[in-house]
Structure formats: structure tokens, C-alpha cells
XYZ file of C-alpha atoms in Angstrom:
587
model
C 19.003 20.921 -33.253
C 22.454 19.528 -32.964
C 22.503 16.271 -30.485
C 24.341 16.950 -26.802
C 27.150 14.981 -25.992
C 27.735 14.434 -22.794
C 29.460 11.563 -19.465
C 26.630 8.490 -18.953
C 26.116 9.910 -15.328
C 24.698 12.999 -16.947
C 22.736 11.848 -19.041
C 20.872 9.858 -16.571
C 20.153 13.173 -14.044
C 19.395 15.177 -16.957
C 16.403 12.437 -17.933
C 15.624 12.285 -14.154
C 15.225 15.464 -14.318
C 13.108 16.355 -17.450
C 10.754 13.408 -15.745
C 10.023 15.631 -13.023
C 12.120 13.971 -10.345
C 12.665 15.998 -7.407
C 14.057 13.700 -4.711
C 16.095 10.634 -5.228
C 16.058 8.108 -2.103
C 19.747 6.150 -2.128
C 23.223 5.384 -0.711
C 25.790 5.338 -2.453
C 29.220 2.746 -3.619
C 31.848 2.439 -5.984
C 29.605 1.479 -8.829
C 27.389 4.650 -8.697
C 29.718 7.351 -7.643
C 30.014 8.859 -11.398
C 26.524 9.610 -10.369
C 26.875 11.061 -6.974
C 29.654 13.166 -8.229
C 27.292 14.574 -10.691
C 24.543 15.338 -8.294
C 26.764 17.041 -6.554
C 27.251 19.255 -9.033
C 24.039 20.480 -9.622
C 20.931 21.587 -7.263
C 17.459 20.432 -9.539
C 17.315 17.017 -7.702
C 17.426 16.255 -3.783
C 18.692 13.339 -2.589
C 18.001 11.851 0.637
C 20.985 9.244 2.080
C 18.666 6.983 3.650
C 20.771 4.166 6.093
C 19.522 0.812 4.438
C 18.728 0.227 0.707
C 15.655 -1.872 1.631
C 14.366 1.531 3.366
C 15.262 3.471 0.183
C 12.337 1.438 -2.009
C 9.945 1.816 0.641
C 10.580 5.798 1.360
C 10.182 6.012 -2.902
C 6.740 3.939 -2.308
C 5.633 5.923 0.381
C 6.516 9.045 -1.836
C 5.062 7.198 -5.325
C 1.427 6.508 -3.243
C 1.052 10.008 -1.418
C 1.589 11.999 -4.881
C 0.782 9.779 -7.726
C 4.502 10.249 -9.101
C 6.902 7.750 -9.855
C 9.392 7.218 -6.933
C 12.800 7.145 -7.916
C 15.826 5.487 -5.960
C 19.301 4.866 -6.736
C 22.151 2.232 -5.188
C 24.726 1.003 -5.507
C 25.735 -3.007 -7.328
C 26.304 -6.186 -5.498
C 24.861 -5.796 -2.179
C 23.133 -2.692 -2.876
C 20.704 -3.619 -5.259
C 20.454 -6.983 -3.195
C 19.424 -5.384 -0.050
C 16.543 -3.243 -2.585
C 14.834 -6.697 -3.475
C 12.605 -6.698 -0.470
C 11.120 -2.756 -1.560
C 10.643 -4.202 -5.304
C 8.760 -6.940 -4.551
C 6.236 -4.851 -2.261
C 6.436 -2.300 -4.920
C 5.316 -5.033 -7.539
C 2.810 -6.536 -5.226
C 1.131 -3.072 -4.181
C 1.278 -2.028 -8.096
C 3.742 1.327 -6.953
C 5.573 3.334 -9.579
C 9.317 3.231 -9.005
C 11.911 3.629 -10.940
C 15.105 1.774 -9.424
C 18.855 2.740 -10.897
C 21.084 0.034 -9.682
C 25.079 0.206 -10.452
C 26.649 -2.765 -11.847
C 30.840 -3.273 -12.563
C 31.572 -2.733 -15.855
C 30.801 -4.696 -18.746
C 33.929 -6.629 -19.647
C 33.799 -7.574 -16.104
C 29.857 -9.105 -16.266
C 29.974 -12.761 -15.678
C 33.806 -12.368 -13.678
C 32.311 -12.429 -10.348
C 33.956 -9.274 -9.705
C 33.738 -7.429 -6.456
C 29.988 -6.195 -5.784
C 28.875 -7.753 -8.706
C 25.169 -9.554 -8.790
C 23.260 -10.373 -12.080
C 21.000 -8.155 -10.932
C 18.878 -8.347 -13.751
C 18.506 -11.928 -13.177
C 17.772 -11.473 -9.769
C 14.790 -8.784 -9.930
C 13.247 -10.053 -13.289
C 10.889 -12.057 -10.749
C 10.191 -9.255 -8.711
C 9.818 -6.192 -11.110
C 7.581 -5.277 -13.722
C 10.399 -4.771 -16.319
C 13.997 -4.337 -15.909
C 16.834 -3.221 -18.182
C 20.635 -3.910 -18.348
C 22.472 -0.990 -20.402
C 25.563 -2.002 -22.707
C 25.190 0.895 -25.118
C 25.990 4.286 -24.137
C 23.682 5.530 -26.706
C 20.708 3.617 -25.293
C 21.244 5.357 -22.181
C 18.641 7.981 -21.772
C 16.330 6.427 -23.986
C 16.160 3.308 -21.561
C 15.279 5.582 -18.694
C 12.867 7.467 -20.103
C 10.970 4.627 -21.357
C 11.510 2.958 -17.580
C 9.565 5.744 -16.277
C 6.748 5.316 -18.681
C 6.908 1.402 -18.125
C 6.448 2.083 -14.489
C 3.794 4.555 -14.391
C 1.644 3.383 -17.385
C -0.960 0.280 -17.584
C -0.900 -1.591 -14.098
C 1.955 0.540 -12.403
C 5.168 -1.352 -11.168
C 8.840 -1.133 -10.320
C 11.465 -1.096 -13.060
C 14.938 -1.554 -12.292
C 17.885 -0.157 -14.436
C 21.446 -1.492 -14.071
C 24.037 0.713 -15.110
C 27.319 -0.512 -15.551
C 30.048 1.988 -14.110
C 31.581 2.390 -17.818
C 28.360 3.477 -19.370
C 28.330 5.700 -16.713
C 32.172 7.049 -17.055
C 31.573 7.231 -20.675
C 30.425 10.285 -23.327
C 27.949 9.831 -25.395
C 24.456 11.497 -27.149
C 21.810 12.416 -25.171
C 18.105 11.915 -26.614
C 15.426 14.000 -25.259
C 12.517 12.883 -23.626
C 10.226 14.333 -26.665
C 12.600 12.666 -29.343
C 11.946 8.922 -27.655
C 8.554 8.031 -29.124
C 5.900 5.639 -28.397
C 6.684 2.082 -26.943
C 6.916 -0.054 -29.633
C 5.276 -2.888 -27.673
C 3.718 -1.751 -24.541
C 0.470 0.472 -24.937
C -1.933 -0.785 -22.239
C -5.951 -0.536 -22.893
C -7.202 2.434 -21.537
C -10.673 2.085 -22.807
C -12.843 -0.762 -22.469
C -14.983 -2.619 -24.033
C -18.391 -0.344 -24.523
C -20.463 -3.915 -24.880
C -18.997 -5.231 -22.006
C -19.936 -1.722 -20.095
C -23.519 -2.074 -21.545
C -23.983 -5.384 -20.189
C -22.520 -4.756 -16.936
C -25.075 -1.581 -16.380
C -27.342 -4.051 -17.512
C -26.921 -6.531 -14.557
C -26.466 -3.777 -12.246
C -29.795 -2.556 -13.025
C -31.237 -5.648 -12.421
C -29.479 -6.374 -9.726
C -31.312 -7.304 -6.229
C -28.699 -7.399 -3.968
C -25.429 -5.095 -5.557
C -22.404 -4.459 -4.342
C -19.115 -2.536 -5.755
C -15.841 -4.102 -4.428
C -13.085 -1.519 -5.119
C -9.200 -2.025 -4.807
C -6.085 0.288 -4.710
C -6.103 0.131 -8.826
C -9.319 2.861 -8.209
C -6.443 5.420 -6.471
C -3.511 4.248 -9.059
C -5.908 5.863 -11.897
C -5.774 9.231 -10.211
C -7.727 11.831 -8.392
C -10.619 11.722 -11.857
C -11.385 7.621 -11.121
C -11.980 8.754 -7.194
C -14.161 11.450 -7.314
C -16.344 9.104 -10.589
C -15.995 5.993 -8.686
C -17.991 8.134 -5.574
C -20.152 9.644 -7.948
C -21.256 6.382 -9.569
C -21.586 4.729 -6.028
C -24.232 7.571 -5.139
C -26.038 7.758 -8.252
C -26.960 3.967 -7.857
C -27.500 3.788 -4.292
C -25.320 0.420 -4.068
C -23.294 -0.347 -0.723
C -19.680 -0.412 -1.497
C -17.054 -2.280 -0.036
C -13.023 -2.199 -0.116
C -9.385 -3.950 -0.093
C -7.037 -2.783 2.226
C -5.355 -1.196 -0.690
C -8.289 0.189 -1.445
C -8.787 2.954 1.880
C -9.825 6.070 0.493
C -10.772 5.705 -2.988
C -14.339 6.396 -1.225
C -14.984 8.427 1.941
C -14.908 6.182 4.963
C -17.731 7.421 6.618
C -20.599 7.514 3.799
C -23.170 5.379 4.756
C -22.748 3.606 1.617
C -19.476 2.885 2.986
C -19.042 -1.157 4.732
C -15.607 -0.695 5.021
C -13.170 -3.039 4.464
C -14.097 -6.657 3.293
C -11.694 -9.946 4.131
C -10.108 -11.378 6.529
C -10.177 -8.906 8.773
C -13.099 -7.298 7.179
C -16.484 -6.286 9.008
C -18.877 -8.304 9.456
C -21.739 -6.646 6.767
C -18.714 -6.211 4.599
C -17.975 -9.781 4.349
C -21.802 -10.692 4.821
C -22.617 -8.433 1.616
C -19.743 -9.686 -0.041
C -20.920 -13.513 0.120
C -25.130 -12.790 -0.369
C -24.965 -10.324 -3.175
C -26.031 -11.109 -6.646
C -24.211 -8.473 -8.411
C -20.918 -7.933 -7.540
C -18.973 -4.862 -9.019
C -15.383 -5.489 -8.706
C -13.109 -2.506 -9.544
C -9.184 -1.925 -9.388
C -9.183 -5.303 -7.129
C -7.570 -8.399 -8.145
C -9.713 -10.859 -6.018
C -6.459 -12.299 -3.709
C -6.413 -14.548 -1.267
C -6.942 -12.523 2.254
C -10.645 -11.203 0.475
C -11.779 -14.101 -1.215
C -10.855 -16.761 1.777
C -11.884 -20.229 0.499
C -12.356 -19.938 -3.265
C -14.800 -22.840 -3.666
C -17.326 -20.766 -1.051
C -16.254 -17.082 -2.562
C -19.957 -15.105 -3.352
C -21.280 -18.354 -4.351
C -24.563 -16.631 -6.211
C -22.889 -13.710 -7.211
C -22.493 -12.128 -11.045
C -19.346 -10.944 -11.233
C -18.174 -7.895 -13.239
C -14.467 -7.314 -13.111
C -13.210 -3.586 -14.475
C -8.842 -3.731 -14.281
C -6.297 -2.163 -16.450
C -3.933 -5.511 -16.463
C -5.146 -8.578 -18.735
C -3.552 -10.585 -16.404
C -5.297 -10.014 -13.528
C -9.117 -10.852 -15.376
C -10.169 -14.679 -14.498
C -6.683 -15.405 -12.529
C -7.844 -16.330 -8.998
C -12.095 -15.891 -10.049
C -13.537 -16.525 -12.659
C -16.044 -13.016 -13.541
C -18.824 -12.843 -16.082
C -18.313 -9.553 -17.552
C -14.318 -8.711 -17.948
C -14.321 -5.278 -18.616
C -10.060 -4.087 -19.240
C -9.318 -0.766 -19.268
C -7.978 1.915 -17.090
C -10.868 2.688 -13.845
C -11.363 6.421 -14.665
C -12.288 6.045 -18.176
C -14.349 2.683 -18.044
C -16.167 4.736 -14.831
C -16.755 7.416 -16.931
C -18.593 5.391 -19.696
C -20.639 3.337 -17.075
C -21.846 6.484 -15.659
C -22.809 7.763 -19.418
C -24.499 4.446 -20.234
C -26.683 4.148 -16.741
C -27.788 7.822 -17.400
C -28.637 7.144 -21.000
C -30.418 3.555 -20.247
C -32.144 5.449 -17.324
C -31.092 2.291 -15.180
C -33.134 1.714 -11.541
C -32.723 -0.577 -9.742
C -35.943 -1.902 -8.266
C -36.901 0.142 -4.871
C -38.185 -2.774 -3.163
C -35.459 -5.185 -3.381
C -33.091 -2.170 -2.367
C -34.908 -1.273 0.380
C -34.626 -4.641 1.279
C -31.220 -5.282 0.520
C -30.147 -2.209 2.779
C -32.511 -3.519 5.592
C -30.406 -6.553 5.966
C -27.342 -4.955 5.845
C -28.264 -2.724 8.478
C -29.183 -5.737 10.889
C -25.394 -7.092 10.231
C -24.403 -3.590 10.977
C -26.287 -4.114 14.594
C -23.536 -6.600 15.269
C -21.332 -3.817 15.905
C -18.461 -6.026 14.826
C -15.613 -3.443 15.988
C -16.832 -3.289 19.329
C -14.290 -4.053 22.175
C -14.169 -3.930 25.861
C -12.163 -1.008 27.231
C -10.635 -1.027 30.412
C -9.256 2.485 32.555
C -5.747 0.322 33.313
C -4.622 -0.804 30.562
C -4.604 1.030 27.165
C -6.284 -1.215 24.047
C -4.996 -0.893 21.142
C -7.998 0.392 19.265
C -8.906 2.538 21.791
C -5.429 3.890 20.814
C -6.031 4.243 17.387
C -9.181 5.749 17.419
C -7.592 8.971 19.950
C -5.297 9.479 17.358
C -7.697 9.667 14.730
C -9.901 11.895 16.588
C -6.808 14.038 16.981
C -5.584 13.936 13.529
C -9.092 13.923 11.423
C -9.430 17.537 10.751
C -6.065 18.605 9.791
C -3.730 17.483 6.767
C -2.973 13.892 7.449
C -1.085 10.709 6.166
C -1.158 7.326 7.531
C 1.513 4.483 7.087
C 1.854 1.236 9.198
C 3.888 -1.713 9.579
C 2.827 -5.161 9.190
C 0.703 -6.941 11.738
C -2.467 -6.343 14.160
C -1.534 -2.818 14.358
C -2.296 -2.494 10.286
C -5.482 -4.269 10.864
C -6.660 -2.625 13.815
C -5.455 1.283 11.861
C -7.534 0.324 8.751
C -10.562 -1.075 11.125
C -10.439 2.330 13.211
C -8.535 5.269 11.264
C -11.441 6.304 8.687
C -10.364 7.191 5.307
C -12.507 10.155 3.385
C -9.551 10.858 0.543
C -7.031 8.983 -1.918
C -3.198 8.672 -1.077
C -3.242 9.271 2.391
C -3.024 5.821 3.254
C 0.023 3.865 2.829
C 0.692 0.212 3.770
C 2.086 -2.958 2.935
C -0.609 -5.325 1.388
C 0.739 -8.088 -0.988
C 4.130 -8.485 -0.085
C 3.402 -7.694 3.975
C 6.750 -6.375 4.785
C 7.457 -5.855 8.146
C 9.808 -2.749 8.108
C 7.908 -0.812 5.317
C 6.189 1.910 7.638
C 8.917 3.943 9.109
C 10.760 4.642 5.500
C 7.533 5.103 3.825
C 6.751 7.835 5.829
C 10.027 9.833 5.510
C 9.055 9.614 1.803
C 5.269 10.737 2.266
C 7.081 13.603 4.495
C 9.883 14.800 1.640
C 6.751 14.648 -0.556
C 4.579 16.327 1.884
C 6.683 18.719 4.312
C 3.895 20.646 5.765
C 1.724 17.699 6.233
C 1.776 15.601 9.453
C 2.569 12.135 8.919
C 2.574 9.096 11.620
C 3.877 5.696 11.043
C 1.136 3.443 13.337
C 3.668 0.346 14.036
C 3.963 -2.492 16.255
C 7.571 -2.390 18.342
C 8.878 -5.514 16.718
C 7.911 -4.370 12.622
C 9.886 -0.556 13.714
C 12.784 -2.243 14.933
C 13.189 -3.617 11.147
C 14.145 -0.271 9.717
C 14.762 1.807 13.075
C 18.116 2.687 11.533
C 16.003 5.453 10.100
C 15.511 7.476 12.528
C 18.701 9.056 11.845
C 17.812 9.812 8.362
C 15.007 11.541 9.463
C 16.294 13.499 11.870
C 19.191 14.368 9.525
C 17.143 15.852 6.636
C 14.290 17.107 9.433
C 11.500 15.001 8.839
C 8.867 15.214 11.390
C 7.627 11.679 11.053
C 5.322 10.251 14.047
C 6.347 6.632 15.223
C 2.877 5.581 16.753
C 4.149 2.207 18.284
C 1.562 0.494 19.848
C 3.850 -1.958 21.692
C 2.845 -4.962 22.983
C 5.870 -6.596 23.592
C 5.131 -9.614 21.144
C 4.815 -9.962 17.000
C 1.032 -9.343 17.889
C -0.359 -11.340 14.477
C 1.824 -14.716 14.899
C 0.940 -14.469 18.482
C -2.482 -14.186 17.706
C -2.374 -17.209 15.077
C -0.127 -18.955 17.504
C -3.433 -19.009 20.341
C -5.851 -19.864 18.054
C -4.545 -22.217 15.780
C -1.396 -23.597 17.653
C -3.233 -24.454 20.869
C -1.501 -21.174 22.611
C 2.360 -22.541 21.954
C 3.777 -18.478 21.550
C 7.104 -20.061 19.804
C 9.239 -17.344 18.984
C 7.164 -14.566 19.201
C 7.516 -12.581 22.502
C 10.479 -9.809 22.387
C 12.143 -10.187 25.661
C 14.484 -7.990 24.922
C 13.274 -4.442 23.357
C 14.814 -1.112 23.507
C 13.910 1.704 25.831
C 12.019 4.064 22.754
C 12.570 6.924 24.510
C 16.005 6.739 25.270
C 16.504 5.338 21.583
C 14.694 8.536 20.333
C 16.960 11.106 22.511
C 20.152 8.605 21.144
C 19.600 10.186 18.092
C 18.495 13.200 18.367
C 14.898 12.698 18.069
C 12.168 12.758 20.712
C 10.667 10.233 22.964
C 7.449 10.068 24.506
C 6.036 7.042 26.736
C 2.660 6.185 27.728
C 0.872 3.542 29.757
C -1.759 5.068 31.147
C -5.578 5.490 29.131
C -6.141 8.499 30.711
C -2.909 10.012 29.732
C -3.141 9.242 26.203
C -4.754 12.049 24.595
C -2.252 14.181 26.302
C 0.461 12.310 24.858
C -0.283 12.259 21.400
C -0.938 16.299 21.581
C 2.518 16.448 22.512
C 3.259 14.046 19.639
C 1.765 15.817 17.140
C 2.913 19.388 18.703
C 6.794 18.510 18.517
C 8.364 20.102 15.198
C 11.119 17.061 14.852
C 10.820 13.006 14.979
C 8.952 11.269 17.182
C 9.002 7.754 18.667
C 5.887 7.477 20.818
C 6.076 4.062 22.954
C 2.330 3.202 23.625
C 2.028 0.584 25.779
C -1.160 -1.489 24.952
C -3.007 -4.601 26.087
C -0.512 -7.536 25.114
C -3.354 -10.275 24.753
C -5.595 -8.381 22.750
C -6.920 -9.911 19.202
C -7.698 -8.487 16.176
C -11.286 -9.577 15.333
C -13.477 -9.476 13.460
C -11.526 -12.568 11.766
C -11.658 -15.463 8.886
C -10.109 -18.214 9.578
C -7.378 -19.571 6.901
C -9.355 -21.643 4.333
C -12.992 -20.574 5.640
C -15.401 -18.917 3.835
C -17.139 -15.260 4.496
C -19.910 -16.123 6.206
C -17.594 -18.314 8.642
C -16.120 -15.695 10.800
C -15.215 -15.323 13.911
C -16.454 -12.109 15.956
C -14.734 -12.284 18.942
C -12.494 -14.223 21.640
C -16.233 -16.472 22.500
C -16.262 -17.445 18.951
C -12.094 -19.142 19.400
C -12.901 -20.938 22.166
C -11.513 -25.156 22.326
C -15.178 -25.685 20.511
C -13.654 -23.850 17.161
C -10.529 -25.685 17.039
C -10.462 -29.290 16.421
C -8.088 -31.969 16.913
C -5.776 -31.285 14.220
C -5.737 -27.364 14.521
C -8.312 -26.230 11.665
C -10.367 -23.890 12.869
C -14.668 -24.601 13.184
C -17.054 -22.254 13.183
């Protein structure tokens, strides 16, 4: 077969599109417009203009986590790929897929400081899992499709691509997808080590107090590492506990189930986590808001540690068992080596095990007080679960109580319908990821749960929604402060709230009908339900202003620095007796 010749800007939709990319999230400039002028030509790819670049990254995350696809985006140079640092270093945090295309001036100009130039290479080598600069026209399409395989293989990541606008204006030959080959240097381990599996089994089956600890790597695997990892979970009869990241790689409400484990964990969660003896770790990477202090992390613990990235084994904990390799096929062969061993645990020291754990579940560690005159916030939360449980439903959030309190009270039973900022924290992420979980998803209904002052980071997107019809829910539970800071603020900073009450916030539902999208207000607990029926009910945009309790906390809680078994339950555990002198908190 003769080799096609054909303008840069080509080539790079034509490899776009024989890697299945559908939708492209960008706005354009100078540097890319060889590229826009080609997509205009041609009707295989959709692209959404979305108003800030920042909120181009996140829609391709929210699109990446919701189908298991690499997200693609594409901006312009200079200031455009600038203002998409923010989206690659949550996409690099959260281990998402994305492939970003970034223009650059051409090459003889590199180094000139020409207008809109950045050394954007430079500047997202920290903050991507690989990036490229292309000075061959012939590299072209091989670069891209092997920045699509970077991204989605091993531990997935962003990759950025710069494209200078010559390369782009230029002819050259295309190289198919099937003529590229293997990476010459990157083939991640996808099976592990079947020694290391038979000793793990082997401490799980003689394990006395067990417990698997899963992460978001479990849902990065797939659909096949879900539906083993909850297999595996109820053929041993162990209590399983997860990351924030990690929502939905096991149903929420099996009573195996402690939910979420950390800093804003539950209490049996974090109870388990620090008295078992056996700890399971899978597709987690042990950070810093689930381990708390280090020194005090599962002190009598065995630790087995199942991940796909080298990097990640012994980095923040040290494990016993390192076990690299992807989740679905090292769950696969733990599952074939407990049924062949005939592994049991001993009944007794289950039966015990699960007795304490249900005395720490007594504590009823969510509880709150609820009031008729005044809505809380997870009374809030749990409505709109209630509401939204039995039909087709995905969940973003912003960054703040309002995340903690959503992954606390919306329960999880599936994979990829939960999508939120965990490493990086990015206020602002929410709003954009959902208009990319809706392109991905248009029959679905998905609801951004935000805080008013995280929305109004990327509220600029409301128009993009409402301009390519995308029925995304704002669930704003507004309480008229940055909730978490203020939070912090009382209970480490002897109640000095510097900085962090909005005094000056917009009217939602006059900024919804501003632009074109529709506003809903509520105040009132007994009005609620009605109000998010009405939400849910409207075929367009929605900003729903729910105004909740402004001093409530988010508890259960571990203090900065403290160890699991030092939480705090409740306001009557922060009282002046937890804080001393110099602010650290005592429990």
C-alpha cells in the first residue's frame, strides 16, 4: 500500500480519529487554526468550544473517568496551554487518560519569545506523564498515536503534544495506527509476580483481622478488575474499605462495605484500617489524607500492596508483599490460587473480627442533628440520592465539605459514576467535568454537587452547556463561606474566618436565566424534595441554589498529623480541650 501524503493538521484528526475519538474539548488561536479549519471540514469528530482552557482538561477527565476512554482536548500556544496546566496536574494526580494537543509558533521561531509562545514542554514535563514536542513532519502521527497508548497504558496519565503551526501547515506521510508498532521502551507489567500472589493468599488465609483497602487504580483497570475485585471480597468474607478515588469499584451498600477510610473516613473504616493484621491494599497509593501520621499508620498490620506503577510500591509505606501488575489480572490469579490452596480463614477469629467492627459501626459516625428551619447539608445530599438512586446516574463535585459530605452520603454500587478531584483538589473541576460525563453520556442524568464559592471557579460554563444542550445539574449547597478553610479556620485557628466568607455572591437564579439556563432556589427542608424533582425534571441546565446550614462541619474528622484511631466524631470532640496552646489539635 502506497503511503498518504497529506497537510500536518490532517494527519493529526485522521489519528484522532482511527483512536476512536469522538469529541474533542478546546478553544481555539492562531497556533491551532490549521486544525480547526480541518475539523471543519469533516463531521467524524465533535468538538465542544468550552469558555476556559482549564475547563477543557477537566470536561476530557470527566469524559476519560465515566467511559474508560482517553479524553482528548486541544488549545491553543502561549496562554492556552498555560491556562490547561491546572486540568494536567489533576489529570496526573487522579491517574486520568488524556491526551492534550497544544499549538506552539513555529519552529524557527522556538526560543524567540514570539507572540503566544511558552516552552510548553518545559512547563508540563512536571505535571504530565509524558509529553512530546514535534519538529519532524514525518513523526507526526506516529507521536500521537503512541501519546494515546502512553496515556491509557500502565498507570494512566496525561500526555501533552505541542505542535508547532508549521508542522501543522506542512505535507507530509501519514503512518497508520497498525504500521506504528510496539513502544520501544514503555511496556508496563501486567502480570505479577505468581510467588508474590502465593504468599499474599498465604497471609490472607492466616489472617485474624483482614482488610482490603482499594483505590481508583481498581476502576482504571476496567469493568473485569470490578466485578473480580467484588467477587474476591465475597469469597473471603473480609471487610473492605476505600479511597475517595476509589467509590464504586465495590457496591456501597454491601455489608462488607466500611466505606471510605481517611480523613474524613468512618469511624470502623479508619478503626479497621489501624487494628487489622492483614491489610490488602489494591489500586491505592497509601497518600497522605488515608494514612494521616505515618509513624502511627496500621502499626501491626502486614501489608500487601497490588499496583500497576513501580513507583508507587514502598514510596510513602513500606508493604511486605509488593505485588506489580495491572489489578484485573493479579485479581484474577489470587482468586485461582485461594481456590486451589482451599484458603479459610479461621471462623472464630472472623466472627470475632466482624463483632468488633460492628460495635464501631454502633457509633453511627454519620449521624447529624437535623433541624425543620434550616436545611443541613447532608440532609441535602442524602434527598438527592434517594431521588437519583434508581435511575442512570453520575456524580461530580467540587472541592471542599460538599465532596466530603457527597462521598459520606451518596452511596456508590458501580464504577465510573463518580467523578471528583482527589490529588490535585481543584476547586473548579466539577462543573466542566460534568459537561464531559454528559457529551459522553447524553441520556444519563448528571449533577455537579458543589459548594457556591468552588462553581464560581468555572461558572463561565454554563454557557457552554447550554450552547451544545447539556443538561448538567448544579447541586450548590451554598453556604455562603469556602466551607473546608472555614471549618479548619474554627478548629485549628481559634475561629479567626480570614478570608473565607463570600460577601458578595451572585443571585444563582438570576445567573442561570442570564444565560439561558434555569434557576431554582431553596431554603426551606420541607421544600427540598420538591425542588430537586423539578431539578431533575427540567430537560436543559440547571443551577439549583440550596441554601444550607453555614456552621455545619464535616465530621467524622482526623486531625492533620494524627493518627486513625485519633479522630474526632463530632463538634464535642473540637471543643478548647482538643486544641492546645499552639493550635495542634488533642484528642
Amino acid at each position: 500500500m502506497s503511503a498518504e501524503t497529506m497537510p500536518g493538521a490532517k494527519m493529526v484528526l485522521k489519528a484522532l480519529s482511527e483512536q476512536g475519538v469522538d469529541v474533542i474539548f478546546g478553544y481555539p488561536g492562531g497556533a491551532v487554526l490549521p486544525i480547526y479549519d480541518e475539523l471543519f471540514q469533516q463531521n467524524q469528530i465533535r468538538h465542544v468550544l468550552v469558555r476556559h482552557e482549564q475547563a477543557a482538561v477537566h470536561a476530557a477527565e470527566g469524559y476519560a473517568r465515566s467511559t474508560g476512554k482517553v479524553g482528548c482536548v486541544l488549545v491553543t500556544s502561549g496562554p492556552g496551554s498555560t491556562n490547561a496546566v491546572t486540568g494536567l496536574t489533576d489529570a496526573l494526580m487522579d491517574s486520568i487518560p488524556v491526551v492534550c494537543l497544544t499549538g506552539q509558533v513555529a519552529t524557527h521561531l522556538i526560543g524567540n519569545d514570539a507572540f503566544q509562545e511558552a516552552d510548553t514542554t518545559g512547563i508540563t514535563r512536571p505535571c504530565t506523564k509524558h509529553n512530546y514536542l514535534v519538529k519532524r513532519l514525518d513523526d507526526l502521527s506516529r507521536v500521537i498515536h503512541e501519546a494515546f497508548y502512553v496515556a491509557r497504558s500502565g498507570r494512566p496519565g496525561p500526555v501533552v503534544v505541542d505542535l508547532p503551526k508549521d508542522i501543522l501547515l506542512g505535507k507530509g506521510t501519514y503512518v497508520p495506527m497498525n504500521r506504528v508498532g510496539k513502544h520501544r521502551t514503555y511496556q508496563p507489567q501486567m502480570k505479577g509476580d505468581l510467588k508474590a500472589i502465593e504468599t499474599a493468599v498465604a497471609h490472607m488465609a492466616a489472617a485474624r483481622r483482614p482488610l482490603f483497602y482499594v483505590g481508583g487504580g481498581v476502576i482504571n483497570s476496567g469493568p473485569a478488575a470490578c466485578q473480580l475485585l467484588t467477587q474476591f471480597v465475597r469469597t473471603t468474607g473480609f471487610p473492605l474499605t476505600s479511597t475517595l478515588m476509589g467509590l464504586g469499584a465495590y457496591p456501597g451498600s454491601d455489608p462488607q462495605s466500611l466505606g471510605m477510610v481517611g480523613m474524613h473516613g468512618t469511624y470502623e473504616a479508619n478503626l479497621a484500617m489501624h487494628d487489622c493484621d492483614v491489610m490488602i491494599c489494591i489500586g491505592a497509593r497509601f497518600d497522605d489524607r488515608v494514612t494521616g501520621r505515618l509513624d502511627a499508620f496500621s502499626p501491626g498490620s502486614t501489608k500487601i500492596h497490588v499496583d500497576i506503577d513501580p513507583s508507587s510500591i514502598n514510596k510513602n509505606v513500606a508493604v511486605d508483599v509488593p505485588i506489580i501488575g495491572d489489578v484485573a489480572h493479579v485479581l484474577e490469579d489470587m482468586m485461582k490460587v485461594w481456590k486451589a490452596t482451599q484458603a479459610r480463614p479461621e471462623k472464630a477469629a472472623m466472627e470475632s473480627w466482624w463483632k468488633q467492627i460492628a460495635t464501631w459501626r454502633k457509633r453511627d459516625c454519620l449521624a447529624y442533628k437535623t433541624t425543620d428551619k434550616i436545611i443541613k447539608p447532608q440532609f441535602a445530599i442524602q434527598r438527592l440520592y434517594e431521588a437519583t438512586r434508581d435511575r442512570e446516574t453520575y456524580i461530580t463535585t467540587e472541592v471542599g465539605q460538599h465532596q466530603m459530605w457527597a462521598a459520606q452520603f451518596y452511596t456508590f454500587e458501580h464504577p465510573n459514576r463518580w467523578m471528583t478531584s482527589g490529588g490535585l483538589g481543584t476547586m473548579g473541576y466539577g462543573y466542566p467535568a460534568a459537561m464531559g460525563v454528559q457529551m459522553a453520556h447524553p441520556e444519563a442524568l448528571v449533577v455537579d454537587i458543589a459548594g457556591e464559592a468552588s462553581f464560581m471557579m468555572n461558572m463561565q460554563e454554563i454557557a457552554t452547556c447550554v450552547q451544545y444542550k447539556l443538561p448538567v445539574k448544579a447541586f450548590i449547597l451554598n453556604n455562603e463561606y469556602m466551607g473546608m478553610v472555614r471549618q479548619w479556620q474554627e478548629l485549628l485557628h481559634g475561629g479567626r474566618y480570614s478570608e473565607s466568607h463570600s460577601t458578595a455572591l451572585p443571585d444563582f437564579v438570576k445567573l442561570a436565566d442570564s444565560f439561558g439556563a434555569h434557576g431554582i432556589m431553596v431554603d426551606d427542608p420541607a421544600k427540598l424534595d420538591e425542588a430537586i424533582a423539578e431539578m431533575i425534571a427540567i430537560d436543559k441546565p440547571v443551577l439549583m441554589d440550596v441554601r444550607v446550614d453555614p456552621a455545619e462541619n464535616c465530621f467524622p474528622m482526623i486531625p492533620s498529623g494524627r493518627a486513625h484511631n485519633e479522630m474526632l466524631l463530632g463538634p464535642e470532640d473540637a471543643g478548647d480541650d482538643a486544641i492546645s496552646d499552639d493550635g495542634r489539635m488533642l484528642v
